[in-house]
Coordinates of N, CA and C in Angstrom, one line a residue:
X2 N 164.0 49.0 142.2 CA 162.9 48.6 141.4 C 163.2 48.9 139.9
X3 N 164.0 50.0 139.6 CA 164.0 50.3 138.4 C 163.8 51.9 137.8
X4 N 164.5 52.0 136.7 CA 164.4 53.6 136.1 C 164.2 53.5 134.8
X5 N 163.0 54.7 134.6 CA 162.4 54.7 133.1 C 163.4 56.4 132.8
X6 N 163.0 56.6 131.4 CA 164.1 57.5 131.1 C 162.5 58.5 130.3
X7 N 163.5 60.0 129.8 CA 162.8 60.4 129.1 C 163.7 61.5 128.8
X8 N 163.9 61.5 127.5 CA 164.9 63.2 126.8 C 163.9 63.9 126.5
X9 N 164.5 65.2 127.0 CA 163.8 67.0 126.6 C 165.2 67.9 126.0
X10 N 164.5 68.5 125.9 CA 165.5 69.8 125.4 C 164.7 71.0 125.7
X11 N 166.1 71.8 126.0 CA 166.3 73.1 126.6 C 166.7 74.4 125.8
X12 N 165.8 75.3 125.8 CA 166.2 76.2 124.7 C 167.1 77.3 125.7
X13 N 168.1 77.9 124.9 CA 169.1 78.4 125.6 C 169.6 79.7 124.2
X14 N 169.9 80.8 124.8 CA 170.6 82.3 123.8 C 171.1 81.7 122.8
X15 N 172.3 80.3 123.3 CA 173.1 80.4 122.4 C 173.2 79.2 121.9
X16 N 171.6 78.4 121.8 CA 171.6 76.8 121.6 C 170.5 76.1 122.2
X17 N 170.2 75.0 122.0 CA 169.2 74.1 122.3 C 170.1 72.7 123.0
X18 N 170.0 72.3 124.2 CA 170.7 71.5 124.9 C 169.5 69.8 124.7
X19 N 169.8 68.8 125.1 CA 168.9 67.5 124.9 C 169.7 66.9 125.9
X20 N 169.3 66.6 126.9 CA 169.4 65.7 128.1 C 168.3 64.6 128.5
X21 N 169.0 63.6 128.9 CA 168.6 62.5 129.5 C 167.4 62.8 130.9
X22 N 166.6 62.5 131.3 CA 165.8 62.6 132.7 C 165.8 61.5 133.3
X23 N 166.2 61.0 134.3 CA 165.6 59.7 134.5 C 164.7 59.9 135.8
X24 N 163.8 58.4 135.6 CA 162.6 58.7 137.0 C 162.7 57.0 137.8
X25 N 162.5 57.2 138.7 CA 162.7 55.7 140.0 C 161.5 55.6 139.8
X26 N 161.4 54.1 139.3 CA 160.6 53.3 139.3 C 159.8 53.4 141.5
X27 N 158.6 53.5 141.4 CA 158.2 53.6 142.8 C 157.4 52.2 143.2
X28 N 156.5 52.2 142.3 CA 155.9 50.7 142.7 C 155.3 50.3 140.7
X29 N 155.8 49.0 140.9 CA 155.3 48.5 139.8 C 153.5 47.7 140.1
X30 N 152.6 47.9 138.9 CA 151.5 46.9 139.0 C 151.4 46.2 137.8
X31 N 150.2 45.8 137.8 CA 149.9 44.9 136.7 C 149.9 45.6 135.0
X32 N 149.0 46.9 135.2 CA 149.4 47.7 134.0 C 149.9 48.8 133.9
X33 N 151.0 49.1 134.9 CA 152.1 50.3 134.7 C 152.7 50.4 136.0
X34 N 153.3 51.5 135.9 CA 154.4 51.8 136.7 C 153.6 53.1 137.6
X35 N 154.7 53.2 138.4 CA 154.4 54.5 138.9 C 155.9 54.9 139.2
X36 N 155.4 55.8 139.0 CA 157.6 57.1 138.8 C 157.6 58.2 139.9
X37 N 158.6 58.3 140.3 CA 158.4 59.4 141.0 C 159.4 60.7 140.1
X38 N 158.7 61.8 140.3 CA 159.1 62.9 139.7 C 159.7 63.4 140.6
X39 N 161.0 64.1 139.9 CA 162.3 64.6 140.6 C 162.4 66.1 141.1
X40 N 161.2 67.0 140.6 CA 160.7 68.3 140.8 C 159.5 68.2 140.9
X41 N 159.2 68.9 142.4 CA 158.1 69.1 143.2 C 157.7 67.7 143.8
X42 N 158.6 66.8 143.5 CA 158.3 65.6 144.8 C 156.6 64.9 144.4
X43 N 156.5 65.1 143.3 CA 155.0 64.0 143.1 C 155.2 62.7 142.3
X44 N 154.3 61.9 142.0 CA 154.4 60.8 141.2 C 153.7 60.7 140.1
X45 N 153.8 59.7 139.2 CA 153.4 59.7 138.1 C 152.7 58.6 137.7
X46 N 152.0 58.1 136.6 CA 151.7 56.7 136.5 C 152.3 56.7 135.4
X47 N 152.2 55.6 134.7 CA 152.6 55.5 133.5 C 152.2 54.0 132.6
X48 N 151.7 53.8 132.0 CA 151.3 52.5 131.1 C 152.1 51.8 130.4
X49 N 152.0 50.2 130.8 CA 153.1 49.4 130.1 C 153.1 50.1 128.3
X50 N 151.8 49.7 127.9 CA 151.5 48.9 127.3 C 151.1 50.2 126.4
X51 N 151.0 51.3 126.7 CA 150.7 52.3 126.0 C 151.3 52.7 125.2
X52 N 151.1 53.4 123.2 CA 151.9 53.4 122.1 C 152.9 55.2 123.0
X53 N 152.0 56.0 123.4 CA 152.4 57.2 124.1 C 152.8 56.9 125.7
X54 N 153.8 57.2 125.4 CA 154.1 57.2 127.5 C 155.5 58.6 127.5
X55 N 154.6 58.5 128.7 CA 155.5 59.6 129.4 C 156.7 59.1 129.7
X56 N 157.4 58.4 129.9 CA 158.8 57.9 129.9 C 159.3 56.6 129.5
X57 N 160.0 55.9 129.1 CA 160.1 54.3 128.7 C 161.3 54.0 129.6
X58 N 161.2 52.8 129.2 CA 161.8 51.7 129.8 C 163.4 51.3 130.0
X59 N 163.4 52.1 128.5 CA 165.2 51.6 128.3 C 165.3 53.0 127.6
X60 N 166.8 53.9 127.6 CA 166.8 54.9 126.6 C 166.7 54.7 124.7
X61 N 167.1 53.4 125.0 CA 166.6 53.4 123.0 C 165.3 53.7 122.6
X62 N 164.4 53.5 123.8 CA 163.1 53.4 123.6 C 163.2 55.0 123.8
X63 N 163.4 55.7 124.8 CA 162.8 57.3 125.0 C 163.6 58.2 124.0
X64 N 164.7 57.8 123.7 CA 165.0 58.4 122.4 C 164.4 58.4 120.9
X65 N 163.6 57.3 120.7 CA 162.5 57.1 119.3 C 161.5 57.6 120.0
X66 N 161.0 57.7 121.4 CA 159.7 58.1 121.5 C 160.2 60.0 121.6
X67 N 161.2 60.5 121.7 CA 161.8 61.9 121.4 C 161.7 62.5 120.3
X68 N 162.0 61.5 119.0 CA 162.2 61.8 118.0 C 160.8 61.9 117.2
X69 N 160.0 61.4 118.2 CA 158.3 61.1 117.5 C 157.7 62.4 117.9
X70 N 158.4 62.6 119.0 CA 157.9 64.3 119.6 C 158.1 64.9 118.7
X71 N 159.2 65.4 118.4 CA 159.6 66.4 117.9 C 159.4 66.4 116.2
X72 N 158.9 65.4 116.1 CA 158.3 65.1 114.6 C 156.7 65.7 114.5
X73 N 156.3 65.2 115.6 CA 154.9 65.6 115.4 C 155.1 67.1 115.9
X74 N 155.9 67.4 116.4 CA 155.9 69.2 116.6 C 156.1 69.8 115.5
X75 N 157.0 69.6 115.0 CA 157.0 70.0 113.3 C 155.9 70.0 112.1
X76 N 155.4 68.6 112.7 CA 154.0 68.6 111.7 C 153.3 70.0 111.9
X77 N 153.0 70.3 113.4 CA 151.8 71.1 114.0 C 152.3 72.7 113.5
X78 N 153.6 73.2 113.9 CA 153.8 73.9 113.8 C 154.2 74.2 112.3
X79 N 154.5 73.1 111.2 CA 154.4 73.5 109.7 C 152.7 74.0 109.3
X80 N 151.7 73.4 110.0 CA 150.6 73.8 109.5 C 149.9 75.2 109.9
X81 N 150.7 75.6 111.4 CA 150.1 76.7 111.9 C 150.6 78.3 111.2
X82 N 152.2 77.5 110.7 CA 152.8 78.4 109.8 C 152.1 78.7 108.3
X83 N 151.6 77.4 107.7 CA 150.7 77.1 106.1 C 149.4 78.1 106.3
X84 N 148.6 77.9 107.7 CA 147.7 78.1 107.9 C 147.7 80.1 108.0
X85 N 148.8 81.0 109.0 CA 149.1 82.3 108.9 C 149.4 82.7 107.7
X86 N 150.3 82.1 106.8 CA 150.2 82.7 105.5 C 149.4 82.5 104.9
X87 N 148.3 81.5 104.9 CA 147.1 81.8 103.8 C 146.5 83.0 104.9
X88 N 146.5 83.2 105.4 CA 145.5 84.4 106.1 C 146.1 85.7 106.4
X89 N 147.2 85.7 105.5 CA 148.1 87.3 105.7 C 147.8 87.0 104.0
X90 N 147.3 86.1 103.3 CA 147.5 86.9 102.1 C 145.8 86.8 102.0

């Protein structure tokens, strides 16, 4: 049927690793997919059509939706950092 993808990273002593995931397409519908997850044996849904998905279609795609992660994690975490120093001084 098909495999949607999705990169994470792994924090490690001596490094941060970024691997590929992929998930088996299980049954397609009209507005999404359903995946099966590869730990603990459950499934997933997922939306065509949605700007946020848990995994995409092709890796070009889950690699910009990676990079959007890890963008907005930086946002959050630059403000929580803005936010403790005004409150330590």
């Amino acid at each position: 049927m098909g495999t949607y993808f999705r990169y994470r990273d792994m924090h490690f002593s001596d490094g941060i690793d970024i691997y590929l995931e992929t998930f088996q397409v299980l049954k397609v519908t009209p507005c999404g997919v359903w995946l099966e997850l590869p730990y603990g044996g459950g499934k997933r849904f997922v939306l065509s059509g949605a700007r946020k998905r848990f995994a995409c279609p092709t890796r070009e795609e889950a690699l910009v939706s990676y990079q959007a992660r890890k963008k907005q994690q930086i946002r959050i975490l630059q403000t929580r950092l803005r936010d403790a120093q005004i409150a330590l001084e």
